mmCIF file with all atom_site columns, C-alpha atoms in Angstrom:
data_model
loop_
_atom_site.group_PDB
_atom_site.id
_atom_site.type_symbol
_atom_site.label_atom_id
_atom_site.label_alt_id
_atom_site.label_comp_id
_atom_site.label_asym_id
_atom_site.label_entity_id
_atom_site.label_seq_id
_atom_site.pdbx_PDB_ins_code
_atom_site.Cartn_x
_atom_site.Cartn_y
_atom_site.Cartn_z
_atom_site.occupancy
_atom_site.B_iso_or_equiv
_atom_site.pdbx_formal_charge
_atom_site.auth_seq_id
_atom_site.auth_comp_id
_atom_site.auth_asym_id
_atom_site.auth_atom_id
_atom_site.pdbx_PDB_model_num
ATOM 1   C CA . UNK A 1 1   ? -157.357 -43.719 -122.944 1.00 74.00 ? 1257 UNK A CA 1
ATOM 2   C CA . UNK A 1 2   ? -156.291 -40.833 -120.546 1.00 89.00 ? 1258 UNK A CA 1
ATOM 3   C CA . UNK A 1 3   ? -159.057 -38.734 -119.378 1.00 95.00 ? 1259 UNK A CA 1
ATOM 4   C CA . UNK A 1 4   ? -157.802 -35.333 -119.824 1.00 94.00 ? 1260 UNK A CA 1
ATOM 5   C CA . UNK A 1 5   ? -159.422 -32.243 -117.465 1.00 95.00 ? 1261 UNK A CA 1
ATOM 6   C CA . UNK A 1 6   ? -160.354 -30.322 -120.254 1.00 94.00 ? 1262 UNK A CA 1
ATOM 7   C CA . UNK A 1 7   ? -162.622 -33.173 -120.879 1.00 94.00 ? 1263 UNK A CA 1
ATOM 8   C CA . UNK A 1 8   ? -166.366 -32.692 -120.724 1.00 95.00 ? 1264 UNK A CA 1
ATOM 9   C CA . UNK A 1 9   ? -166.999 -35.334 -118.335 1.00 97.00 ? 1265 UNK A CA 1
ATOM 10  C CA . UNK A 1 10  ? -164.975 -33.749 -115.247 1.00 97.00 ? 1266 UNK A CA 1
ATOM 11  C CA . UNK A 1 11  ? -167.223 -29.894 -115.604 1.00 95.00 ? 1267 UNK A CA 1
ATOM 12  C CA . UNK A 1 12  ? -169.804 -32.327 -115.157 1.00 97.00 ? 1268 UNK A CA 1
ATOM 13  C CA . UNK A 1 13  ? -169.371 -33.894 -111.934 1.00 97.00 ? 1269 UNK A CA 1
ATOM 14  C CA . UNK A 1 14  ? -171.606 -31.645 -109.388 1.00 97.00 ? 1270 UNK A CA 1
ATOM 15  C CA . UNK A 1 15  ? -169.702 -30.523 -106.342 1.00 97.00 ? 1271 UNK A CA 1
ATOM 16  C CA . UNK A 1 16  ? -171.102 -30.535 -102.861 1.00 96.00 ? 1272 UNK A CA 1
ATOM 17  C CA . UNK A 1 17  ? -168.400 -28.302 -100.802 1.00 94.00 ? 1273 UNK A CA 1
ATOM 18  C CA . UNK A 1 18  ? -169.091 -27.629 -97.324  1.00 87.00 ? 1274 UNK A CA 1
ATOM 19  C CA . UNK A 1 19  ? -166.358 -25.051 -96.665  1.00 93.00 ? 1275 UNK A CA 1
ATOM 20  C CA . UNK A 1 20  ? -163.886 -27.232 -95.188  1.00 96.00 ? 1276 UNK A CA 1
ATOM 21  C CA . UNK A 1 21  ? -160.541 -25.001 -94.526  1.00 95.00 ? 1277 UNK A CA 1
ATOM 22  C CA . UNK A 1 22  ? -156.976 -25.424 -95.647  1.00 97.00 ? 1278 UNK A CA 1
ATOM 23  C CA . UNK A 1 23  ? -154.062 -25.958 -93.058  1.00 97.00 ? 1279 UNK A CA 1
ATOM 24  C CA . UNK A 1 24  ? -150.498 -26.082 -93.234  1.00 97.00 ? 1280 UNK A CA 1
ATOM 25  C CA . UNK A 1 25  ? -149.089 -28.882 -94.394  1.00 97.00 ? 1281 UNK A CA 1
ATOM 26  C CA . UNK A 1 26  ? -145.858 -29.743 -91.417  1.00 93.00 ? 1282 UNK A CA 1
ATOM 27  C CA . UNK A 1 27  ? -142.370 -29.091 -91.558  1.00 89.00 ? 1283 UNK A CA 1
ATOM 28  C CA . UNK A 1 28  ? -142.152 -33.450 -92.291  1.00 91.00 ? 1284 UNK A CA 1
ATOM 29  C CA . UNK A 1 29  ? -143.408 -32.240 -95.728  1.00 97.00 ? 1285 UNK A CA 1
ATOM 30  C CA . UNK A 1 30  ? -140.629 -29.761 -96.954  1.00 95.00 ? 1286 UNK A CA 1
ATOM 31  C CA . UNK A 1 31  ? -140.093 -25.818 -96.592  1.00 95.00 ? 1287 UNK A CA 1
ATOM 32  C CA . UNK A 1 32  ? -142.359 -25.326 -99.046  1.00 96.00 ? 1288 UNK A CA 1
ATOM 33  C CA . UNK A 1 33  ? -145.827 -25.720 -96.129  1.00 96.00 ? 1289 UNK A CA 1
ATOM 34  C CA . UNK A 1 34  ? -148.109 -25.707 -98.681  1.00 97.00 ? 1290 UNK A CA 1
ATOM 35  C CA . UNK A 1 35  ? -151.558 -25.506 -98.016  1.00 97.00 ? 1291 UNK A CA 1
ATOM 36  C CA . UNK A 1 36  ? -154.428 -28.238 -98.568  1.00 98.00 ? 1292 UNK A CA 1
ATOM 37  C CA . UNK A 1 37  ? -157.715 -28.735 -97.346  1.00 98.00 ? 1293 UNK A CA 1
ATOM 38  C CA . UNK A 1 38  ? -158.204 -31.079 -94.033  1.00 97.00 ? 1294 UNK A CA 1
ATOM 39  C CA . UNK A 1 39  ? -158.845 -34.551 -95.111  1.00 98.00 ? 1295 UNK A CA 1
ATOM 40  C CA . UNK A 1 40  ? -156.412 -34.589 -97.917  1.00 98.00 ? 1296 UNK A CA 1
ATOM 41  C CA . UNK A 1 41  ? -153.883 -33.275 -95.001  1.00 98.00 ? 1297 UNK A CA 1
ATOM 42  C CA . UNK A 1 42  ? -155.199 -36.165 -92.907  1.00 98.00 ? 1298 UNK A CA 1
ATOM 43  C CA . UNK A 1 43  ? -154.468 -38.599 -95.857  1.00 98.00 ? 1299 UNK A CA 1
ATOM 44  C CA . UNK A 1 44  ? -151.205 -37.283 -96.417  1.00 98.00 ? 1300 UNK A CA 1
ATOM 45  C CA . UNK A 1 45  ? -150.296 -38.373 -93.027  1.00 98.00 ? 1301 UNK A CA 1
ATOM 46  C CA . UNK A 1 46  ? -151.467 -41.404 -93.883  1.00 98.00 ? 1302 UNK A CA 1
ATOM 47  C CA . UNK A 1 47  ? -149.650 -42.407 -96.709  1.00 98.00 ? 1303 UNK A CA 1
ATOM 48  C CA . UNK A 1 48  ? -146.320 -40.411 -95.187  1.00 97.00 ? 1304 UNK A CA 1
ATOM 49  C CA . UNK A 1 49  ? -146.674 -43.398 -92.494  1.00 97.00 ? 1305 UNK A CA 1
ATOM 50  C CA . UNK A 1 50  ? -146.743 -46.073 -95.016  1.00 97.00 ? 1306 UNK A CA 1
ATOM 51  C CA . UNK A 1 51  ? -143.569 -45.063 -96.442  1.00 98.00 ? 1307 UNK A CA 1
ATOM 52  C CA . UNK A 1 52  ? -140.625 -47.558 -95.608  1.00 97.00 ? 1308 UNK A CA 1
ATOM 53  C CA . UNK A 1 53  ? -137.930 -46.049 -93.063  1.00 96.00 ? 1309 UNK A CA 1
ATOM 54  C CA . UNK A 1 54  ? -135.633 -43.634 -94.318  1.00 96.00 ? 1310 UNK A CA 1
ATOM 55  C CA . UNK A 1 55  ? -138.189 -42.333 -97.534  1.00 98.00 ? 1311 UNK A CA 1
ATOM 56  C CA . UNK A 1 56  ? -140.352 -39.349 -97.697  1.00 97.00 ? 1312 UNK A CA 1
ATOM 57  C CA . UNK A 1 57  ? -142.853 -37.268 -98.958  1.00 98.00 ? 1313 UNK A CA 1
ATOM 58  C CA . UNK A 1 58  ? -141.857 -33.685 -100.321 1.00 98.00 ? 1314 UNK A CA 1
ATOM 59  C CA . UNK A 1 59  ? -145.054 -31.427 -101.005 1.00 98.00 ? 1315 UNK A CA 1
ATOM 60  C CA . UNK A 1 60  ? -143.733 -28.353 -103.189 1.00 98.00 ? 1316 UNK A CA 1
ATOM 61  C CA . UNK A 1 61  ? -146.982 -26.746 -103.907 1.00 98.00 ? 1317 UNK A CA 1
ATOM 62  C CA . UNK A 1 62  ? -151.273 -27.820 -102.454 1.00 98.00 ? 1318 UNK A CA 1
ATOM 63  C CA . UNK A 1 63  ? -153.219 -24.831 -103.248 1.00 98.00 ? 1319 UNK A CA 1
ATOM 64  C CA . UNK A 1 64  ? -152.871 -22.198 -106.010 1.00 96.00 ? 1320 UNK A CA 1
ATOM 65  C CA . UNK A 1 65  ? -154.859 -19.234 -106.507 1.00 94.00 ? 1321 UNK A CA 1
ATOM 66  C CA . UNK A 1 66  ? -157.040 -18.510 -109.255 1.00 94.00 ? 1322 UNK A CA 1
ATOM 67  C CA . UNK A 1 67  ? -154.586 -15.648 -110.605 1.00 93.00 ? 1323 UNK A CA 1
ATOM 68  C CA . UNK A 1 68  ? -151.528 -18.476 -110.590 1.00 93.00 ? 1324 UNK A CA 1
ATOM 69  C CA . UNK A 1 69  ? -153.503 -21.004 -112.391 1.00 92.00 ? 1325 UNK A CA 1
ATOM 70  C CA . UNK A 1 70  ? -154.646 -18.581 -115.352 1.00 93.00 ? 1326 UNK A CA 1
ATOM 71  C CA . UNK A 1 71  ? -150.750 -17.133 -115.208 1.00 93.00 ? 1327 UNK A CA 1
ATOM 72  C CA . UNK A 1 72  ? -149.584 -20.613 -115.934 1.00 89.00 ? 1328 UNK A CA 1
ATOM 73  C CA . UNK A 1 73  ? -152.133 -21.585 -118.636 1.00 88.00 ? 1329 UNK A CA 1
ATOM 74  C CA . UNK A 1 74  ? -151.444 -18.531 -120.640 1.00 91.00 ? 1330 UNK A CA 1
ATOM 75  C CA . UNK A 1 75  ? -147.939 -19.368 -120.256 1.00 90.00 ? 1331 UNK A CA 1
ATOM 76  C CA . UNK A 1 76  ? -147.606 -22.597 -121.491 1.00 87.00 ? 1332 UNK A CA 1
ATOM 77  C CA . UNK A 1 77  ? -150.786 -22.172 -124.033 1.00 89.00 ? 1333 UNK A CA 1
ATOM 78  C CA . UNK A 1 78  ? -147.585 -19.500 -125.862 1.00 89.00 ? 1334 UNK A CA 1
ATOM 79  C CA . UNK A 1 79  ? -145.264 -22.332 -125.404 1.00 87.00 ? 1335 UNK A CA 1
ATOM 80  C CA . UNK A 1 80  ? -147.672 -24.761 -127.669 1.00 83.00 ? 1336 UNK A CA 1
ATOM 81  C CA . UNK A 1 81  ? -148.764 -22.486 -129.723 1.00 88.00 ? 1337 UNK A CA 1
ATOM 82  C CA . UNK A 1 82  ? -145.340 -20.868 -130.826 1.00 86.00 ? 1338 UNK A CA 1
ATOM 83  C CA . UNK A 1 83  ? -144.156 -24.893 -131.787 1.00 84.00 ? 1339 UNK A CA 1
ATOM 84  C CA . UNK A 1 84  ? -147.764 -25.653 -133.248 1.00 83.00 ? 1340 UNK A CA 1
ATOM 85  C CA . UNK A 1 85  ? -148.839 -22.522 -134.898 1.00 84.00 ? 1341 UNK A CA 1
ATOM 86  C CA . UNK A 1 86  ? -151.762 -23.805 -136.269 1.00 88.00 ? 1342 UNK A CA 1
ATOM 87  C CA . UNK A 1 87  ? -153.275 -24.236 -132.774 1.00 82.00 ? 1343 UNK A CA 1
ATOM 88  C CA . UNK A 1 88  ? -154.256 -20.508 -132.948 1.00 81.00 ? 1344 UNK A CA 1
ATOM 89  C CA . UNK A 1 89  ? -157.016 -21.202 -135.393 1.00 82.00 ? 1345 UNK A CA 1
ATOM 90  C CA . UNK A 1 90  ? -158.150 -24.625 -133.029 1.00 85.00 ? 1346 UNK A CA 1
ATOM 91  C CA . UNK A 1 91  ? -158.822 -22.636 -129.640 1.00 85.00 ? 1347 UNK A CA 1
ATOM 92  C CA . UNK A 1 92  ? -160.210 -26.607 -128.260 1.00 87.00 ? 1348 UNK A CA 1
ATOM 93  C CA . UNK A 1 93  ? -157.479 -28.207 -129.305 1.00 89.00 ? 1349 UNK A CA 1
ATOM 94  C CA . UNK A 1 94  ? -155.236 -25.802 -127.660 1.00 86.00 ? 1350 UNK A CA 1
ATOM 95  C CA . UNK A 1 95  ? -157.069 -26.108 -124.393 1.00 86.00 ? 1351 UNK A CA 1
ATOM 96  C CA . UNK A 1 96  ? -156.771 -29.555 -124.602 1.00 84.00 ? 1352 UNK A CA 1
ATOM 97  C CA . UNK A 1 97  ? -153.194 -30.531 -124.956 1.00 82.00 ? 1353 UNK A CA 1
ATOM 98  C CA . UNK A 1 98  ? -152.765 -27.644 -122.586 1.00 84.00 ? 1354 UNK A CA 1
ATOM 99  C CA . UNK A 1 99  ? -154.550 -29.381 -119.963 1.00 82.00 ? 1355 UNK A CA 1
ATOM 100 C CA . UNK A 1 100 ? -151.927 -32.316 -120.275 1.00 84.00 ? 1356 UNK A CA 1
ATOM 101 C CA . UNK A 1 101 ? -149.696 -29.929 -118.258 1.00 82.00 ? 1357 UNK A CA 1
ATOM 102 C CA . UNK A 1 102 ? -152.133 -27.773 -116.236 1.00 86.00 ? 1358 UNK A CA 1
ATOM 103 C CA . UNK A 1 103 ? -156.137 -27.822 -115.630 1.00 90.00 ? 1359 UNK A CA 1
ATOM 104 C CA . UNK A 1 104 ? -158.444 -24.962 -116.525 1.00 92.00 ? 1360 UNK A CA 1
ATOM 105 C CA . UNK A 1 105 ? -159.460 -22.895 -113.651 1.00 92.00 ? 1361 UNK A CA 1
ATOM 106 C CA . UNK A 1 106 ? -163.147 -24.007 -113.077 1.00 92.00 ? 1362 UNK A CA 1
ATOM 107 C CA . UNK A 1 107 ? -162.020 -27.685 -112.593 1.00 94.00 ? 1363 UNK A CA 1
ATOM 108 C CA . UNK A 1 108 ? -158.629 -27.489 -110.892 1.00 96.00 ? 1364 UNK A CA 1
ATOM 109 C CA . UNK A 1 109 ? -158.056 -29.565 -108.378 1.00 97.00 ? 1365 UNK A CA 1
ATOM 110 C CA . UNK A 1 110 ? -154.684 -26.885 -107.261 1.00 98.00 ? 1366 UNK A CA 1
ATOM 111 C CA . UNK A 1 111 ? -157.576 -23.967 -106.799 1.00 97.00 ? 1367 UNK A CA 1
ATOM 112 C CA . UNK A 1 112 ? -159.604 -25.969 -104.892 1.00 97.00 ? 1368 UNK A CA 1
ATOM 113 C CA . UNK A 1 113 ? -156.956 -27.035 -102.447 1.00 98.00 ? 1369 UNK A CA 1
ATOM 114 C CA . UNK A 1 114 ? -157.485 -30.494 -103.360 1.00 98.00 ? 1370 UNK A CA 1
ATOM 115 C CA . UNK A 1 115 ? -154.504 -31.230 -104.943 1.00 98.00 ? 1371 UNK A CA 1
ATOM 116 C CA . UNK A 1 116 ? -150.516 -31.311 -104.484 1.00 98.00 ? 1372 UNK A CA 1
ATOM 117 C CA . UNK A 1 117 ? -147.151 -31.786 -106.834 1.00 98.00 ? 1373 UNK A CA 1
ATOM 118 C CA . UNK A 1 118 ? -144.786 -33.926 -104.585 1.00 98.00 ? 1374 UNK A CA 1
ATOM 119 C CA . UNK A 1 119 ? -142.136 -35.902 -104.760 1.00 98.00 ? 1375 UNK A CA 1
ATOM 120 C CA . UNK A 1 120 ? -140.115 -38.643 -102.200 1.00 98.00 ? 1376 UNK A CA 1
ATOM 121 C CA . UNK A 1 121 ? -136.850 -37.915 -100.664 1.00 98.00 ? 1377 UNK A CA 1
ATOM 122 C CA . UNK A 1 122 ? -134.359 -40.118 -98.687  1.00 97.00 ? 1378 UNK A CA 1
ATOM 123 C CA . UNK A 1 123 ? -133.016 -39.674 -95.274  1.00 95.00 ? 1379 UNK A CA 1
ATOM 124 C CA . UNK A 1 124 ? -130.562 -37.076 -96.598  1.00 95.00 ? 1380 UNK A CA 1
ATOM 125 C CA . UNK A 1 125 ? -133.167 -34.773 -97.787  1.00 94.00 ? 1381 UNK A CA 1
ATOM 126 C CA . UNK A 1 126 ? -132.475 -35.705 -101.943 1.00 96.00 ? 1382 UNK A CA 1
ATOM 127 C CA . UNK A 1 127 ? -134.579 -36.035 -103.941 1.00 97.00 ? 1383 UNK A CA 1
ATOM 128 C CA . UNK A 1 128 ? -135.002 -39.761 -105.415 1.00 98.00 ? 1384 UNK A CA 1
ATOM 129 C CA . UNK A 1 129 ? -135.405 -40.468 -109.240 1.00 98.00 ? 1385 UNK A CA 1
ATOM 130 C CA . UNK A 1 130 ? -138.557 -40.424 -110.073 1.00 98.00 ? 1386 UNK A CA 1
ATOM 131 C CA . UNK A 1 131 ? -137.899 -40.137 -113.791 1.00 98.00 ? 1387 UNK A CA 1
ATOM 132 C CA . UNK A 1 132 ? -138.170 -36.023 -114.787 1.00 98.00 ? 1388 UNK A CA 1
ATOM 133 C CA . UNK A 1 133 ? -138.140 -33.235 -112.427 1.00 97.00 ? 1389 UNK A CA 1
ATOM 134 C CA . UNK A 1 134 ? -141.523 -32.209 -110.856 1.00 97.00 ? 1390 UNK A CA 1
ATOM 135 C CA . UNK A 1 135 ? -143.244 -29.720 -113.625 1.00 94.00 ? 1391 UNK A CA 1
ATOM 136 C CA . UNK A 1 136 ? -141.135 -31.386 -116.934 1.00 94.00 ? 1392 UNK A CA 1
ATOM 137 C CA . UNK A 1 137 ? -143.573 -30.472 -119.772 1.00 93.00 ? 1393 UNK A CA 1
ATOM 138 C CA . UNK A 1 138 ? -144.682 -33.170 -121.939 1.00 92.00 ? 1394 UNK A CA 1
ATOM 139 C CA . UNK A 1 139 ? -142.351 -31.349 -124.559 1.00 91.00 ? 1395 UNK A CA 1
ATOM 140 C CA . UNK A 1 140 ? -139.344 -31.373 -122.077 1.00 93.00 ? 1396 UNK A CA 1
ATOM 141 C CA . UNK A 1 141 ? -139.567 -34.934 -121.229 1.00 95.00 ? 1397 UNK A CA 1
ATOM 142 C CA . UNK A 1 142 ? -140.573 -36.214 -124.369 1.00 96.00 ? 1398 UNK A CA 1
ATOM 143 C CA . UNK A 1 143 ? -143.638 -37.874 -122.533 1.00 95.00 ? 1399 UNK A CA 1
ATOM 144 C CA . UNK A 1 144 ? -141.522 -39.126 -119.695 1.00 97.00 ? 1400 UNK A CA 1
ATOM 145 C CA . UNK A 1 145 ? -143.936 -36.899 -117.178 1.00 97.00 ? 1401 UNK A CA 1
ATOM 146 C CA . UNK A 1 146 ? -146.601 -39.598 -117.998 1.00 96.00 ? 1402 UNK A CA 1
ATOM 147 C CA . UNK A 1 147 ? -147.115 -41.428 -114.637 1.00 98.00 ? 1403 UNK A CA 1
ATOM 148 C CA . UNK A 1 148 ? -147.382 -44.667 -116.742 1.00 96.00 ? 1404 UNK A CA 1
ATOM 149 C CA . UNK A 1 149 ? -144.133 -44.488 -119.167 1.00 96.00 ? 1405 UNK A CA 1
ATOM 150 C CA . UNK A 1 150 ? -141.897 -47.270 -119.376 1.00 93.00 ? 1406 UNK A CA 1
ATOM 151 C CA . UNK A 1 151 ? -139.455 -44.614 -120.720 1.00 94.00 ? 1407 UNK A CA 1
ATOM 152 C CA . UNK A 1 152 ? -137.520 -44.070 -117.487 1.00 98.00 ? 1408 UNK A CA 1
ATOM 153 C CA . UNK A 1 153 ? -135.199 -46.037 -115.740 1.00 97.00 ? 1409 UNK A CA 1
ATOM 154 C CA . UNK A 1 154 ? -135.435 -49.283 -113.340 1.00 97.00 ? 1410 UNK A CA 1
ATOM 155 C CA . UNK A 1 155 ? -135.503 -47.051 -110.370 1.00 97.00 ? 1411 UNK A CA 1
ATOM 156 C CA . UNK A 1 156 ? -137.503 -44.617 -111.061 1.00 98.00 ? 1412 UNK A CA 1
ATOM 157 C CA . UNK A 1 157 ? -140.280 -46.927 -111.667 1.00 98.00 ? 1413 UNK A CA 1
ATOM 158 C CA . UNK A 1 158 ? -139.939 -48.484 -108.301 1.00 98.00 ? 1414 UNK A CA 1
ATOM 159 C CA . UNK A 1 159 ? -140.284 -45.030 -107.141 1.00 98.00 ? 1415 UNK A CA 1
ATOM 160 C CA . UNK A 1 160 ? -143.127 -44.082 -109.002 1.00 98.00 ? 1416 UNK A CA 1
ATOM 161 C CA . UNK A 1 161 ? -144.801 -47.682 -107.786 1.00 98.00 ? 1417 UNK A CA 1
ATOM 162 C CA . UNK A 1 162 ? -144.255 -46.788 -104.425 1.00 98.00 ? 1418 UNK A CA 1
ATOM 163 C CA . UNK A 1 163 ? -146.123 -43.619 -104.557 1.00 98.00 ? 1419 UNK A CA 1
ATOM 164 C CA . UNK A 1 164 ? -148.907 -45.097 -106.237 1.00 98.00 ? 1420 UNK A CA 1
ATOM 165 C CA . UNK A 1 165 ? -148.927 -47.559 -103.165 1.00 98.00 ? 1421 UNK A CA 1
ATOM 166 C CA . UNK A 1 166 ? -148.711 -45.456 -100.424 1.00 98.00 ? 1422 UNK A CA 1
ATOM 167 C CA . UNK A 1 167 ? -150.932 -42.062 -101.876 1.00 98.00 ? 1423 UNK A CA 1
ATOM 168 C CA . UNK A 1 168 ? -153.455 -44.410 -103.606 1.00 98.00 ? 1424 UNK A CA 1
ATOM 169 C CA . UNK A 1 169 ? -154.275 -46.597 -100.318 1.00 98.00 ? 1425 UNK A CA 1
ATOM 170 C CA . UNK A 1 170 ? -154.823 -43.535 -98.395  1.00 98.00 ? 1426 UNK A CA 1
ATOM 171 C CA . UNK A 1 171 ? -157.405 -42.621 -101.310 1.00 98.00 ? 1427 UNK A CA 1
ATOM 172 C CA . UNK A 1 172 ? -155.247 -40.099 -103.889 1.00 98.00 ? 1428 UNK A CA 1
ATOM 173 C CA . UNK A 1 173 ? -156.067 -40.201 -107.528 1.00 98.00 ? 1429 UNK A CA 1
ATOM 174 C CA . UNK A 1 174 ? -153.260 -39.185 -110.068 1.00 98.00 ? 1430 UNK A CA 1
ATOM 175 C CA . UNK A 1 175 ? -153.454 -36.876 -112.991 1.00 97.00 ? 1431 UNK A CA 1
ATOM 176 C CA . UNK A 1 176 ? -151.760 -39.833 -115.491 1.00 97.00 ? 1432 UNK A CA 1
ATOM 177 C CA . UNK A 1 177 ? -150.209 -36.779 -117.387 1.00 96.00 ? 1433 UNK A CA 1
ATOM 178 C CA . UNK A 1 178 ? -147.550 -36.024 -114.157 1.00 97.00 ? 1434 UNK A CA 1
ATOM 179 C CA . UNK A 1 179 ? -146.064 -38.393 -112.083 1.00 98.00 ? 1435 UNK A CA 1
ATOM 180 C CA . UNK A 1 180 ? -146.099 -35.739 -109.649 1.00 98.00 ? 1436 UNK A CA 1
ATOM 181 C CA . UNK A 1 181 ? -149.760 -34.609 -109.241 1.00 98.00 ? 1437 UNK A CA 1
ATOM 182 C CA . UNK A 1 182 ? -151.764 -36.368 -106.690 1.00 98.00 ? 1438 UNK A CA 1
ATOM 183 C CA . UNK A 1 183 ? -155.383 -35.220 -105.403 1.00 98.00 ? 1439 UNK A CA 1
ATOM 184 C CA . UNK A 1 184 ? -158.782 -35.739 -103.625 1.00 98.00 ? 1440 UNK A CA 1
ATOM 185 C CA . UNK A 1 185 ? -161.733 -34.520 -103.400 1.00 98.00 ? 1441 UNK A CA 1
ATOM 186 C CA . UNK A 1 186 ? -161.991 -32.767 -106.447 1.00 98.00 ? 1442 UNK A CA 1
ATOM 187 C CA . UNK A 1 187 ? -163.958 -33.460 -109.758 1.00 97.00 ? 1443 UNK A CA 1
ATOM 188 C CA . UNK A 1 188 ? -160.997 -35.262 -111.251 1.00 97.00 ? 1444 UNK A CA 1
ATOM 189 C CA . UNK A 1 189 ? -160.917 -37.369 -108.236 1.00 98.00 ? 1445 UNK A CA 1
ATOM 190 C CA . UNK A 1 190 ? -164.686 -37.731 -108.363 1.00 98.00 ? 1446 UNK A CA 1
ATOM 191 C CA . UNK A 1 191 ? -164.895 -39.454 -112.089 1.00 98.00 ? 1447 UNK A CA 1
ATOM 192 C CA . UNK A 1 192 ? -162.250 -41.591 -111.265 1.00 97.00 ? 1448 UNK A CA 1
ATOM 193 C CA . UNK A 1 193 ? -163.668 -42.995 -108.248 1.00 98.00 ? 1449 UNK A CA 1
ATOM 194 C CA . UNK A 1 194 ? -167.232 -42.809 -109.309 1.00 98.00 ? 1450 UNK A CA 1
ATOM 195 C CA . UNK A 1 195 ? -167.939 -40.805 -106.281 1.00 98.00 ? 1451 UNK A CA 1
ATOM 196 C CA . UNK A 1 196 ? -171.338 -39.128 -107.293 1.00 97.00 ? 1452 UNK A CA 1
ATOM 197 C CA . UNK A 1 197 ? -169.736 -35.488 -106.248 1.00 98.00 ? 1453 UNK A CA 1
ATOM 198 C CA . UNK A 1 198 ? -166.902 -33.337 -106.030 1.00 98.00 ? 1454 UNK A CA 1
ATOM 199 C CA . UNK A 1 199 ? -165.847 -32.650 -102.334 1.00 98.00 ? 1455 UNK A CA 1
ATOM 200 C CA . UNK A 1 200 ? -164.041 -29.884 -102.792 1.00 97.00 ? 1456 UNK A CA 1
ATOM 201 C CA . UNK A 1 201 ? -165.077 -26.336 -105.303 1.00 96.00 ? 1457 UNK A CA 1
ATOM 202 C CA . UNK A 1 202 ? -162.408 -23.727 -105.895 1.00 94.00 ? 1458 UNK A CA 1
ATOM 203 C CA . UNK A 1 203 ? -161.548 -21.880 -102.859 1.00 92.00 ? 1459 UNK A CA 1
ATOM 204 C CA . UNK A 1 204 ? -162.638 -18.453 -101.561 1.00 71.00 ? 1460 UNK A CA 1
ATOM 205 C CA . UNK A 1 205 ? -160.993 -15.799 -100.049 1.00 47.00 ? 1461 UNK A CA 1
ATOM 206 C CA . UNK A 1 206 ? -162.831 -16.720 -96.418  1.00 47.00 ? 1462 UNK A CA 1
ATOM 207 C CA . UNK A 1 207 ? -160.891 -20.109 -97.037  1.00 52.00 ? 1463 UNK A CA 1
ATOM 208 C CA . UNK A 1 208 ? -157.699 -18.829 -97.657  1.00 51.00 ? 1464 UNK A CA 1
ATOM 209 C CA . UNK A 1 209 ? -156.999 -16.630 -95.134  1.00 42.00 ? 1465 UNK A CA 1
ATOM 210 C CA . UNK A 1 210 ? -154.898 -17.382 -91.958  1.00 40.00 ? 1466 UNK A CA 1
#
């Protein structure tokens, strides 16, 4: 059964941050530099290196502010909620099939620069089919954002496979809900490894700035 971030268990973990900064993710990345704390930057590299010749990674978004997270909950809370009226009068159930699609603010891995939404890319600079788009709704893709679905075509499970190779050996967890979200550090990453603490809090202004 998915473990969703709305769930309980992942407020729980405790998180011992120690103020390590963000950087710049490298032009290798995309256009997008996004930024990410140090060691998932480190294991970025990593897994970039691991990637056969001629493939590669394409971060479009590491850290997100607090303002940007709560912007996109509200957003697609009205997008459930206008399909599934009733959800009004079930506040936790609306919070939870909400967090299929994006965390709540006090455990997202996005504000505490632990996480990013990427994709892989061939020597031309395309993108490669990875099954949906990078931020396809659970609604939009008819589940097909699930990292798991069989629901997508020969190739685009290779690609997902490969990702799972090359981000997972250099110590990523995925959010099972989107192919596209990989992370460290944080308290999602935490309860999936068993690691007995978060790494990684959300991020303060003294941690954002250039």
């Amino acid at each position: 059964m998915t473990i969703l971030l709305s769930d309980p268990r992942v407020a729980a973990i405790p998180v011992e941050d120690e103020g390590e900064p963000l950087v710049e993710l490298t032009a290798p990345f995309g256009p997008a530099r996004a930024r990410v704390r140090v060691s998932l930057a480190q294991r970025l590299l990593l897994a970039h290196g691991r990637l056969p010749d001629g493939i590669g990674l394409r971060v479009v978004e590491g850290h997100r502010s607090i303002a940007d997270q709560r912007a996109i909950i509200a957003r697609y809370a009205a997008e459930l909620s206008a399909v599934h009226p009733h959800l009004l009068d079930d506040l936790t159930e609306l919070e939870r099939l909400t967090s299929r699609f994006v965390s709540p603010v006090a455990v997202a891995p996005h504000v505490a620069g632990a996480a990013v939404d990427l994709t892989l890319v061939g020597r031309d600079g395309r993108e490669l089919d990875l099954g949906t788009p990078i931020d396809a709704t659970p609604e939009q893709s008819d589940g097909a954002c699930y990292f798991a679905t069989r629901d997508i075509s020969a190739n685009a499970r290779v690609h997902r496979a490969l990702l799972a190779d090359v981000l997972g050996s250099a110590g990523l967890v995925n959010y099972p809900t989107e192919w596209w979200h990989w992370s460290y550090g944080d308290r999602y990453w935490a309860l999936t490894t068993g690691a007995p603490a978060a790494l990684y809090g959300p991020i303060g202004a003294h941690l954002v700035a250039a």
